[in-house]
Amino acid sequence: MSTDQNGTDAQEDTHINVADGIDHQVAMVMDLNKCIGCQTCTIACKTLWTEDGGSEYMYWNNVETKPGEGYPRGWEESGGGWQSEEHKERKTGEIPDQEDYGRAWEFNHSEIMYEGSDEPLRPRDGAEWGPNWDEDRGAGEYPNSYYFYLPRICNHCTHPSCVEACPRSALYKREEDGIVLVDQDRCRGYRYCVEGCPYKKVYYNTVSKKSEKCIFCYPRLEGEGPDGETYAPACAEECPPQLRLVGFADDEEGPIYKLIEEYEVALPLHPEFHTQPNVYYIPPYAPPQHTDDGETVDVDRIPRDYLRKLFGDRVDEALDTIERERQIVRQGGESELMEILQDKNPADQYRLEVFEDG
Ligand code: SF4
Ligand code: SF4
């Protein structure tokens, strides 16, 4: 698929656009209506990739509660990305403090396990912030409070500002699938990439003094397991409600292409950062508000303004499309969109071998 640079701002940030020189682009779609905030994905990623010295604080995959400040704290206001869709001028960004990520806490394990204390298990002093510190807090007033979970990985952007920010060209986009990687031999730990990524999805390892980030589990995609089989990234495979579809954005027969391009219900997070993410989200919908007496009123529980802030103006149309298709099914009709969103066949959820011979 060729690069179309002529679209409007919204089109450029929402529609499939494979970067110059990249054969195909891997992508993920996450249905936020299914996320239960269990953090299985976070732990699957953590145990596979970031258990070594210096990476204790890193969560390449994290799940945060929205509304909330997220991980690292305040990342949405930390700058980075591009000034405009032309991708000529980057925006200034900040490097988060260790406190904004949250320091690893010490727990009273030894007192409980070896000294017979009957205290509850809890962190010692210093637990002031951490990943998903905002858990389940949300916003709004009873009986109309609301929150939802937002799982985040590196978006393997089509126009990655982290790549552009590195003066050593240590970050690069793989030609065969658009995965964004850090060449550990070239990296000198300048941290321009940390500053440049508006999603704060590059991390600095203080022990190795190099940057690290989500690698989209590329060895699993390449079949480097014991049996030479191809597997989807661990965050997707391990997710209990199976809310992640993995494949190629430019695979026109696949569900990802249909959700992004045909039904336009899968949207990038913060399109105004102009990096053009390749992780897309089905926006959350919630029951309408209630009065104190429990009567239903026709007011959105999750304010649309808030969703527009996260997913851009196209969120209205996306939610309307989903509601329309749900209605069709409720009335006994058929909906391809609803079938895609409920499909539990791994061959459809993970279409990773379609371009292998191409
Ligand atoms: S999300 Fe950040 S780290 Fe990942 S490709 Fe985009 S700009 Fe780079
Ligand atoms: S494993 Fe799935 S359901 Fe659990 S937090 Fe991660 S994305 Fe959400």
mmCIF file of C-alpha atoms and ligand atoms in Angstrom:
data_model
loop_
_atom_site.group_PDB
_atom_site.id
_atom_site.type_symbol
_atom_site.label_atom_id
_atom_site.label_comp_id
_atom_site.label_asym_id
_atom_site.label_seq_id
_atom_site.Cartn_x
_atom_site.Cartn_y
_atom_site.Cartn_z
ATOM 1 C CA MET A 1 0.000 0.000 0.000
ATOM 2 C CA SER A 2 1.358 3.416 -0.867
ATOM 3 C CA THR A 3 1.559 6.407 1.387
ATOM 4 C CA ASP A 4 -1.180 8.956 0.897
ATOM 5 C CA GLN A 5 -0.005 12.305 2.184
ATOM 6 C CA ASN A 6 -2.890 14.304 0.750
ATOM 7 C CA GLY A 7 -5.579 13.677 3.339
ATOM 8 C CA THR A 8 -6.938 16.170 5.799
ATOM 9 C CA ASP A 9 -5.652 16.238 9.344
ATOM 10 C CA ALA A 10 -8.280 13.829 10.630
ATOM 11 C CA GLN A 11 -7.930 11.483 7.676
ATOM 12 C CA GLU A 12 -4.180 11.395 7.988
ATOM 13 C CA ASP A 13 -4.397 10.449 11.616
ATOM 14 C CA THR A 14 -7.196 7.930 11.356
ATOM 15 C CA HIS A 15 -6.846 6.142 8.058
ATOM 16 C CA ILE A 16 -4.288 3.547 7.170
ATOM 17 C CA ASN A 17 -1.096 5.075 5.951
ATOM 18 C CA VAL A 18 1.959 2.836 5.687
ATOM 19 C CA ALA A 19 5.241 4.754 5.996
ATOM 20 C CA ASP A 20 7.568 5.143 3.008
ATOM 21 C CA GLY A 21 9.938 2.219 2.644
ATOM 22 C CA ILE A 22 7.902 -0.070 4.919
ATOM 23 C CA ASP A 23 6.437 -3.190 3.269
ATOM 24 C CA HIS A 24 3.583 -3.839 5.715
ATOM 25 C CA GLN A 25 2.556 -2.378 9.052
ATOM 26 C CA VAL A 26 1.725 -4.478 12.104
ATOM 27 C CA ALA A 27 -1.227 -3.181 14.084
ATOM 28 C CA MET A 28 -3.357 -3.922 17.101
ATOM 29 C CA VAL A 29 -6.995 -3.093 17.824
ATOM 30 C CA MET A 30 -8.136 -3.133 21.449
ATOM 31 C CA ASP A 31 -11.837 -3.174 22.343
ATOM 32 C CA LEU A 32 -12.046 -1.035 25.488
ATOM 33 C CA ASN A 33 -15.503 -2.358 26.255
ATOM 34 C CA LYS A 34 -13.995 -5.702 27.182
ATOM 35 C CA CYS A 35 -11.070 -4.646 29.398
ATOM 36 C CA ILE A 36 -11.526 -5.713 33.030
ATOM 37 C CA GLY A 37 -8.312 -4.080 34.264
ATOM 38 C CA CYS A 38 -6.859 -7.380 35.473
ATOM 39 C CA GLN A 39 -3.277 -6.434 34.422
ATOM 40 C CA THR A 40 -2.599 -9.930 33.052
ATOM 41 C CA CYS A 41 -1.168 -8.255 29.933
ATOM 42 C CA THR A 42 1.082 -6.057 32.078
ATOM 43 C CA ILE A 43 2.484 -9.059 33.935
ATOM 44 C CA ALA A 44 2.821 -11.169 30.766
ATOM 45 C CA CYS A 45 4.961 -8.402 29.256
ATOM 46 C CA LYS A 46 6.882 -7.692 32.452
ATOM 47 C CA THR A 47 7.919 -11.310 33.010
ATOM 48 C CA LEU A 48 8.967 -11.740 29.383
ATOM 49 C CA TRP A 49 10.957 -8.577 28.793
ATOM 50 C CA THR A 50 11.639 -6.232 31.718
ATOM 51 C CA GLU A 51 12.851 -8.146 34.734
ATOM 52 C CA ASP A 52 16.538 -7.251 34.494
ATOM 53 C CA GLY A 53 18.388 -4.575 36.471
ATOM 54 C CA GLY A 54 17.414 -1.024 35.612
ATOM 55 C CA SER A 55 14.060 -1.986 34.140
ATOM 56 C CA GLU A 56 12.184 -2.511 37.413
ATOM 57 C CA TYR A 57 10.111 0.622 36.907
ATOM 58 C CA MET A 58 9.297 -0.107 33.250
ATOM 59 C CA TYR A 59 5.939 -1.330 32.045
ATOM 60 C CA TRP A 60 6.114 -1.585 28.280
ATOM 61 C CA ASN A 61 2.442 -2.567 28.552
ATOM 62 C CA ASN A 62 0.504 -0.733 31.229
ATOM 63 C CA VAL A 63 -3.219 -0.466 31.942
ATOM 64 C CA GLU A 64 -4.416 2.783 33.465
ATOM 65 C CA THR A 65 -7.800 3.957 34.714
ATOM 66 C CA LYS A 66 -9.374 6.823 32.809
ATOM 67 C CA PRO A 67 -10.108 9.544 33.694
ATOM 68 C CA GLY A 68 -6.819 9.590 35.578
ATOM 69 C CA GLU A 69 -3.264 10.837 35.344
ATOM 70 C CA GLY A 70 -1.859 7.592 34.011
ATOM 71 C CA TYR A 71 1.651 6.191 33.870
ATOM 72 C CA PRO A 72 3.930 8.078 33.932
ATOM 73 C CA ARG A 73 1.849 10.650 35.809
ATOM 74 C CA GLY A 74 0.592 13.390 33.466
ATOM 75 C CA TRP A 75 2.004 11.793 30.278
ATOM 76 C CA GLU A 76 -0.744 13.326 28.146
ATOM 77 C CA GLU A 77 0.570 16.804 28.927
ATOM 78 C CA SER A 78 4.264 15.937 28.675
ATOM 79 C CA GLY A 79 4.779 17.180 25.099
ATOM 80 C CA GLY A 80 6.515 15.423 22.219
ATOM 81 C CA GLY A 81 5.139 14.305 18.860
ATOM 82 C CA TRP A 82 4.798 16.629 15.874
ATOM 83 C CA GLN A 83 3.528 20.181 15.437
ATOM 84 C CA SER A 84 1.345 19.191 12.486
ATOM 85 C CA GLU A 85 0.455 16.483 10.011
ATOM 86 C CA GLU A 86 3.395 17.524 7.818
ATOM 87 C CA HIS A 87 5.811 15.894 10.285
ATOM 88 C CA LYS A 88 8.432 18.561 9.686
ATOM 89 C CA GLU A 89 8.757 20.076 13.118
ATOM 90 C CA ARG A 90 8.692 18.154 16.355
ATOM 91 C CA LYS A 91 7.051 19.413 19.544
ATOM 92 C CA THR A 92 9.189 19.913 22.586
ATOM 93 C CA GLY A 93 8.729 17.195 25.173
ATOM 94 C CA GLU A 94 9.742 16.428 28.737
ATOM 95 C CA ILE A 95 11.512 13.527 30.397
ATOM 96 C CA PRO A 96 9.366 12.287 33.308
ATOM 97 C CA ASP A 97 10.867 12.079 36.821
ATOM 98 C CA GLN A 98 11.262 8.724 38.538
ATOM 99 C CA GLU A 99 8.483 9.849 40.923
ATOM 100 C CA ASP A 100 6.124 10.209 37.958
ATOM 101 C CA TYR A 101 6.635 6.558 37.022
ATOM 102 C CA GLY A 102 6.516 5.528 40.681
ATOM 103 C CA ARG A 103 9.399 3.961 42.593
ATOM 104 C CA ALA A 104 9.348 0.243 43.371
ATOM 105 C CA TRP A 105 7.800 -0.219 46.840
ATOM 106 C CA GLU A 106 9.137 -2.401 49.608
ATOM 107 C CA PHE A 107 6.577 -4.649 51.274
ATOM 108 C CA ASN A 108 6.450 -6.098 54.813
ATOM 109 C CA HIS A 109 6.909 -9.661 53.502
ATOM 110 C CA SER A 110 9.584 -10.672 56.029
ATOM 111 C CA GLU A 111 7.556 -9.579 59.102
ATOM 112 C CA ILE A 112 4.549 -11.523 57.906
ATOM 113 C CA MET A 113 6.292 -14.615 56.601
ATOM 114 C CA TYR A 114 9.159 -15.041 59.094
ATOM 115 C CA GLU A 115 8.361 -13.004 62.198
ATOM 116 C CA GLY A 116 4.752 -13.978 62.786
ATOM 117 C CA SER A 117 3.275 -10.491 62.400
ATOM 118 C CA ASP A 118 -0.467 -10.464 61.732
ATOM 119 C CA GLU A 119 -0.341 -7.059 60.036
ATOM 120 C CA PRO A 120 -1.927 -6.942 56.579
ATOM 121 C CA LEU A 121 0.478 -7.172 53.649
ATOM 122 C CA ARG A 122 1.264 -3.608 52.614
ATOM 123 C CA PRO A 123 4.009 -1.392 51.263
ATOM 124 C CA ARG A 124 6.398 0.211 53.732
ATOM 125 C CA ASP A 125 6.785 3.998 53.679
ATOM 126 C CA GLY A 126 7.039 5.884 50.438
ATOM 127 C CA ALA A 127 4.011 4.587 48.506
ATOM 128 C CA GLU A 128 2.949 7.874 47.008
ATOM 129 C CA TRP A 129 2.501 7.107 43.333
ATOM 130 C CA GLY A 130 2.685 4.132 41.011
ATOM 131 C CA PRO A 131 1.314 2.648 37.796
ATOM 132 C CA ASN A 132 -2.496 2.701 37.961
ATOM 133 C CA TRP A 133 -2.428 4.634 41.244
ATOM 134 C CA ASP A 134 -5.762 6.061 40.035
ATOM 135 C CA GLU A 135 -7.285 2.582 39.949
ATOM 136 C CA ASP A 136 -11.088 2.664 39.696
ATOM 137 C CA ARG A 137 -11.300 6.232 40.966
ATOM 138 C CA GLY A 138 -12.751 7.700 37.758
ATOM 139 C CA ALA A 139 -14.934 10.806 37.720
ATOM 140 C CA GLY A 140 -18.546 11.951 38.034
ATOM 141 C CA GLU A 141 -20.916 11.859 41.012
ATOM 142 C CA TYR A 142 -23.025 9.010 42.345
ATOM 143 C CA PRO A 143 -25.175 7.569 40.778
ATOM 144 C CA ASN A 144 -23.440 8.621 37.559
ATOM 145 C CA SER A 145 -19.786 8.053 38.291
ATOM 146 C CA TYR A 146 -17.785 6.352 35.556
ATOM 147 C CA TYR A 147 -14.371 5.028 34.610
ATOM 148 C CA PHE A 148 -12.832 2.645 32.115
ATOM 149 C CA TYR A 149 -9.479 0.967 31.602
ATOM 150 C CA LEU A 150 -6.971 1.986 28.948
ATOM 151 C CA PRO A 151 -4.269 -0.587 28.091
ATOM 152 C CA ARG A 152 -1.257 1.051 26.444
ATOM 153 C CA ILE A 153 1.795 -0.201 24.552
ATOM 154 C CA CYS A 154 4.129 1.560 22.119
ATOM 155 C CA ASN A 155 1.997 2.427 19.105
ATOM 156 C CA HIS A 156 4.685 1.547 16.530
ATOM 157 C CA CYS A 157 3.703 4.816 14.883
ATOM 158 C CA THR A 158 3.776 5.441 11.149
ATOM 159 C CA HIS A 159 5.577 8.753 11.830
ATOM 160 C CA PRO A 160 7.444 7.950 15.058
ATOM 161 C CA SER A 161 8.803 11.107 16.671
ATOM 162 C CA CYS A 162 11.087 8.926 18.848
ATOM 163 C CA VAL A 163 12.928 7.785 15.696
ATOM 164 C CA GLU A 164 13.265 11.331 14.430
ATOM 165 C CA ALA A 165 14.469 12.577 17.835
ATOM 166 C CA CYS A 166 17.495 10.259 18.027
ATOM 167 C CA PRO A 167 20.687 11.915 16.723
ATOM 168 C CA ARG A 168 22.398 8.488 16.519
ATOM 169 C CA SER A 169 19.628 6.821 14.467
ATOM 170 C CA ALA A 170 19.502 4.162 17.165
ATOM 171 C CA LEU A 171 15.724 3.904 16.851
ATOM 172 C CA TYR A 172 14.375 2.604 13.598
ATOM 173 C CA LYS A 173 11.266 1.179 11.953
ATOM 174 C CA ARG A 174 11.680 -2.334 10.587
ATOM 175 C CA GLU A 175 11.146 -2.498 6.855
ATOM 176 C CA GLU A 176 9.205 -5.762 6.851
ATOM 177 C CA ASP A 177 6.537 -4.886 9.428
ATOM 178 C CA GLY A 178 7.015 -1.332 10.750
ATOM 179 C CA ILE A 179 7.928 -2.458 14.295
ATOM 180 C CA VAL A 180 9.904 0.327 16.030
ATOM 181 C CA LEU A 181 13.061 -0.910 17.773
ATOM 182 C CA VAL A 182 16.086 0.482 19.631
ATOM 183 C CA ASP A 183 19.461 -0.718 18.352
ATOM 184 C CA GLN A 184 21.212 -1.351 21.671
ATOM 185 C CA ASP A 185 24.657 -1.075 20.064
ATOM 186 C CA ARG A 186 23.976 2.373 18.655
ATOM 187 C CA CYS A 187 22.107 3.822 21.666
ATOM 188 C CA ARG A 188 24.170 6.153 23.862
ATOM 189 C CA GLY A 189 21.392 6.910 26.355
ATOM 190 C CA TYR A 190 20.811 10.558 25.369
ATOM 191 C CA ARG A 191 17.079 10.130 26.092
ATOM 192 C CA TYR A 192 15.919 12.399 23.254
ATOM 193 C CA CYS A 193 13.557 9.569 22.340
ATOM 194 C CA VAL A 194 11.989 9.563 25.826
ATOM 195 C CA GLU A 195 11.433 13.281 25.490
ATOM 196 C CA GLY A 196 10.147 13.008 21.906
ATOM 197 C CA CYS A 197 7.521 10.280 22.363
ATOM 198 C CA PRO A 198 4.225 11.940 23.341
ATOM 199 C CA TYR A 199 2.926 8.602 24.688
ATOM 200 C CA LYS A 200 6.014 8.176 26.909
ATOM 201 C CA LYS A 201 6.573 4.666 25.654
ATOM 202 C CA VAL A 202 10.380 4.701 25.512
ATOM 203 C CA TYR A 203 12.140 4.090 28.837
ATOM 204 C CA TYR A 204 15.664 4.724 30.043
ATOM 205 C CA ASN A 205 17.563 1.902 31.732
ATOM 206 C CA THR A 206 19.817 3.441 34.383
ATOM 207 C CA VAL A 207 21.956 0.295 34.621
ATOM 208 C CA SER A 208 22.688 -0.351 30.936
ATOM 209 C CA LYS A 209 22.398 3.405 30.208
ATOM 210 C CA LYS A 210 20.364 2.712 27.068
ATOM 211 C CA SER A 211 16.766 3.195 26.011
ATOM 212 C CA GLU A 212 14.330 0.307 25.859
ATOM 213 C CA LYS A 213 10.792 -0.086 24.576
ATOM 214 C CA CYS A 214 8.036 -2.467 23.502
ATOM 215 C CA ILE A 215 9.255 -4.677 20.656
ATOM 216 C CA PHE A 216 5.761 -5.947 19.700
ATOM 217 C CA CYS A 217 7.110 -9.381 20.774
ATOM 218 C CA TYR A 218 8.815 -9.676 17.372
ATOM 219 C CA PRO A 219 10.566 -12.979 18.208
ATOM 220 C CA ARG A 220 7.115 -14.500 18.805
ATOM 221 C CA LEU A 221 5.901 -13.115 15.465
ATOM 222 C CA GLU A 222 8.943 -14.651 13.783
ATOM 223 C CA GLY A 223 8.283 -18.106 15.228
ATOM 224 C CA GLU A 224 11.344 -18.230 17.448
ATOM 225 C CA GLY A 225 9.598 -20.386 20.049
ATOM 226 C CA PRO A 226 10.538 -24.014 20.733
ATOM 227 C CA ASP A 227 8.354 -25.376 17.946
ATOM 228 C CA GLY A 228 8.988 -22.641 15.418
ATOM 229 C CA GLU A 229 5.380 -21.527 15.642
ATOM 230 C CA THR A 230 4.181 -17.956 15.230
ATOM 231 C CA TYR A 231 2.532 -16.364 18.224
ATOM 232 C CA ALA A 232 0.827 -13.015 18.733
ATOM 233 C CA PRO A 233 2.410 -10.669 21.316
ATOM 234 C CA ALA A 234 2.102 -11.994 24.871
ATOM 235 C CA CYS A 235 -0.157 -9.115 25.998
ATOM 236 C CA ALA A 236 -2.707 -10.201 23.378
ATOM 237 C CA GLU A 237 -2.458 -13.967 23.831
ATOM 238 C CA GLU A 238 -2.731 -13.788 27.618
ATOM 239 C CA CYS A 239 -5.656 -11.345 27.827
ATOM 240 C CA PRO A 240 -8.558 -13.248 29.475
ATOM 241 C CA PRO A 241 -11.400 -11.462 27.612
ATOM 242 C CA GLN A 242 -9.343 -11.542 24.370
ATOM 243 C CA LEU A 243 -9.892 -7.914 23.516
ATOM 244 C CA ARG A 244 -6.867 -7.479 21.244
ATOM 245 C CA LEU A 245 -6.801 -8.187 17.525
ATOM 246 C CA VAL A 246 -3.341 -8.412 15.992
ATOM 247 C CA GLY A 247 -2.433 -8.334 12.322
ATOM 248 C CA PHE A 248 -1.468 -5.953 9.578
ATOM 249 C CA ALA A 249 -3.210 -2.652 9.073
ATOM 250 C CA ASP A 250 -2.848 -3.070 5.298
ATOM 251 C CA ASP A 251 -4.305 -6.607 5.194
ATOM 252 C CA GLU A 252 -7.510 -5.680 3.394
ATOM 253 C CA GLU A 253 -9.168 -9.021 4.129
ATOM 254 C CA GLY A 254 -8.474 -8.812 7.854
ATOM 255 C CA PRO A 255 -10.715 -7.544 10.685
ATOM 256 C CA ILE A 256 -8.272 -4.771 11.617
ATOM 257 C CA TYR A 257 -8.543 -3.137 8.199
ATOM 258 C CA LYS A 258 -12.338 -3.425 8.307
ATOM 259 C CA LEU A 259 -12.589 -1.857 11.770
ATOM 260 C CA ILE A 260 -10.277 1.046 10.928
ATOM 261 C CA GLU A 261 -11.036 1.727 7.319
ATOM 262 C CA GLU A 262 -14.481 0.381 6.473
ATOM 263 C CA TYR A 263 -16.483 0.807 9.682
ATOM 264 C CA GLU A 264 -14.217 3.543 11.121
ATOM 265 C CA VAL A 265 -14.875 2.398 14.680
ATOM 266 C CA ALA A 266 -11.219 1.748 15.669
ATOM 267 C CA LEU A 267 -9.501 5.024 16.527
ATOM 268 C CA PRO A 268 -5.977 6.089 17.477
ATOM 269 C CA LEU A 269 -5.307 7.574 20.899
ATOM 270 C CA HIS A 270 -4.583 11.319 20.811
ATOM 271 C CA PRO A 271 -4.463 11.730 17.025
ATOM 272 C CA GLU A 272 -3.422 15.352 17.584
ATOM 273 C CA PHE A 273 0.090 14.153 18.498
ATOM 274 C CA HIS A 274 0.427 13.408 14.743
ATOM 275 C CA THR A 275 2.626 10.329 15.090
ATOM 276 C CA GLN A 276 -0.140 8.216 13.548
ATOM 277 C CA PRO A 277 -0.337 5.280 15.948
ATOM 278 C CA ASN A 278 -0.847 1.721 14.742
ATOM 279 C CA VAL A 279 -2.587 0.709 17.942
ATOM 280 C CA TYR A 280 -6.290 1.501 17.663
ATOM 281 C CA TYR A 281 -9.137 1.459 20.170
ATOM 282 C CA ILE A 282 -12.829 0.662 20.008
ATOM 283 C CA PRO A 283 -14.085 3.509 22.242
ATOM 284 C CA PRO A 284 -15.959 2.670 25.453
ATOM 285 C CA TYR A 285 -19.701 3.093 25.700
ATOM 286 C CA ALA A 286 -21.657 2.980 28.931
ATOM 287 C CA PRO A 287 -25.316 2.893 29.972
ATOM 288 C CA PRO A 288 -26.939 6.350 30.052
ATOM 289 C CA GLN A 289 -27.178 8.346 33.275
ATOM 290 C CA HIS A 290 -29.761 7.740 36.037
ATOM 291 C CA THR A 291 -31.635 10.104 38.286
ATOM 292 C CA ASP A 292 -31.354 9.621 42.066
ATOM 293 C CA ASP A 293 -34.592 7.598 41.828
ATOM 294 C CA GLY A 294 -33.031 5.196 39.348
ATOM 295 C CA GLU A 295 -34.814 6.529 36.300
ATOM 296 C CA THR A 296 -32.868 6.456 33.041
ATOM 297 C CA VAL A 297 -32.186 9.837 31.437
ATOM 298 C CA ASP A 298 -30.899 10.438 27.942
ATOM 299 C CA VAL A 299 -27.483 11.809 28.934
ATOM 300 C CA ASP A 300 -24.131 10.138 28.208
ATOM 301 C CA ARG A 301 -22.507 8.693 31.308
ATOM 302 C CA ILE A 302 -19.003 9.093 29.875
ATOM 303 C CA PRO A 303 -18.973 12.711 28.631
ATOM 304 C CA ARG A 304 -18.379 12.863 24.883
ATOM 305 C CA ASP A 305 -16.037 15.801 25.391
ATOM 306 C CA TYR A 306 -13.742 13.584 27.379
ATOM 307 C CA LEU A 307 -13.782 10.850 24.738
ATOM 308 C CA ARG A 308 -13.116 13.447 22.014
ATOM 309 C CA LYS A 309 -10.115 14.594 23.988
ATOM 310 C CA LEU A 310 -8.742 11.054 23.968
ATOM 311 C CA PHE A 311 -9.738 9.776 20.537
ATOM 312 C CA GLY A 312 -10.487 12.895 18.469
ATOM 313 C CA ASP A 313 -13.724 14.115 16.888
ATOM 314 C CA ARG A 314 -14.374 10.892 15.020
ATOM 315 C CA VAL A 315 -15.389 9.208 18.262
ATOM 316 C CA ASP A 316 -19.001 10.453 17.879
ATOM 317 C CA GLU A 317 -19.418 8.749 14.552
ATOM 318 C CA ALA A 318 -17.724 5.579 15.807
ATOM 319 C CA LEU A 319 -20.045 5.292 18.821
ATOM 320 C CA ASP A 320 -23.085 6.010 16.646
ATOM 321 C CA THR A 321 -22.048 3.260 14.213
ATOM 322 C CA ILE A 322 -21.613 0.737 17.032
ATOM 323 C CA GLU A 323 -24.982 1.675 18.535
ATOM 324 C CA ARG A 324 -26.693 1.382 15.140
ATOM 325 C CA GLU A 325 -25.217 -2.068 14.511
ATOM 326 C CA ARG A 326 -26.127 -3.255 18.032
ATOM 327 C CA GLN A 327 -29.677 -2.151 17.370
ATOM 328 C CA ILE A 328 -29.755 -4.211 14.164
ATOM 329 C CA VAL A 329 -28.708 -7.320 16.096
ATOM 330 C CA ARG A 330 -31.214 -6.608 18.902
ATOM 331 C CA GLN A 331 -33.943 -6.584 16.269
ATOM 332 C CA GLY A 332 -32.863 -9.975 14.963
ATOM 333 C CA GLY A 333 -30.737 -8.755 12.054
ATOM 334 C CA GLU A 334 -27.164 -9.557 11.141
ATOM 335 C CA SER A 335 -24.169 -7.293 11.531
ATOM 336 C CA GLU A 336 -20.686 -8.031 10.214
ATOM 337 C CA LEU A 337 -19.287 -5.411 12.599
ATOM 338 C CA MET A 338 -20.791 -7.095 15.656
ATOM 339 C CA GLU A 339 -19.531 -10.461 14.414
ATOM 340 C CA ILE A 340 -15.993 -9.107 14.100
ATOM 341 C CA LEU A 341 -16.147 -7.592 17.596
ATOM 342 C CA GLN A 342 -17.325 -10.887 19.081
ATOM 343 C CA ASP A 343 -15.172 -13.246 17.036
ATOM 344 C CA LYS A 344 -13.248 -15.717 19.211
ATOM 345 C CA ASN A 345 -11.514 -17.600 16.411
ATOM 346 C CA PRO A 346 -7.732 -17.180 16.880
ATOM 347 C CA ALA A 347 -7.191 -17.482 13.125
ATOM 348 C CA ASP A 348 -9.154 -14.214 12.708
ATOM 349 C CA GLN A 349 -7.922 -12.525 15.886
ATOM 350 C CA TYR A 350 -4.275 -13.018 14.967
ATOM 351 C CA ARG A 351 -3.608 -12.825 11.227
ATOM 352 C CA LEU A 352 0.170 -12.781 11.233
ATOM 353 C CA GLU A 353 1.180 -14.970 8.339
ATOM 354 C CA VAL A 354 -0.775 -13.385 5.489
ATOM 355 C CA PHE A 355 2.183 -11.598 3.884
ATOM 356 C CA GLU A 356 4.838 -14.223 4.475
ATOM 357 C CA ASP A 357 5.057 -15.386 0.903
ATOM 358 C CA GLY A 358 4.179 -12.065 -0.646
HETATM 359 S S1 SF4 B 1 4.459 5.418 20.637
HETATM 360 FE FE1 SF4 B 1 6.267 6.660 21.073
HETATM 361 S S2 SF4 B 1 7.912 5.134 21.211
HETATM 362 FE FE2 SF4 B 1 6.239 4.144 20.142
HETATM 363 S S3 SF4 B 1 6.690 4.519 17.944
HETATM 364 FE FE3 SF4 B 1 5.262 6.123 18.651
HETATM 365 S S4 SF4 B 1 6.616 7.819 19.156
HETATM 366 FE FE4 SF4 B 1 7.924 5.974 19.115
HETATM 367 S S1 SF4 B 2 -5.188 -8.648 30.121
HETATM 368 FE FE1 SF4 B 2 -6.817 -7.846 28.826
HETATM 369 S S2 SF4 B 2 -8.524 -7.470 30.261
HETATM 370 FE FE2 SF4 B 2 -6.704 -7.715 31.531
HETATM 371 S S3 SF4 B 2 -5.980 -5.594 31.774
HETATM 372 FE FE3 SF4 B 2 -4.893 -6.423 29.996
HETATM 373 S S4 SF4 B 2 -6.094 -5.791 28.221
HETATM 374 FE FE4 SF4 B 2 -7.401 -5.529 30.060
#
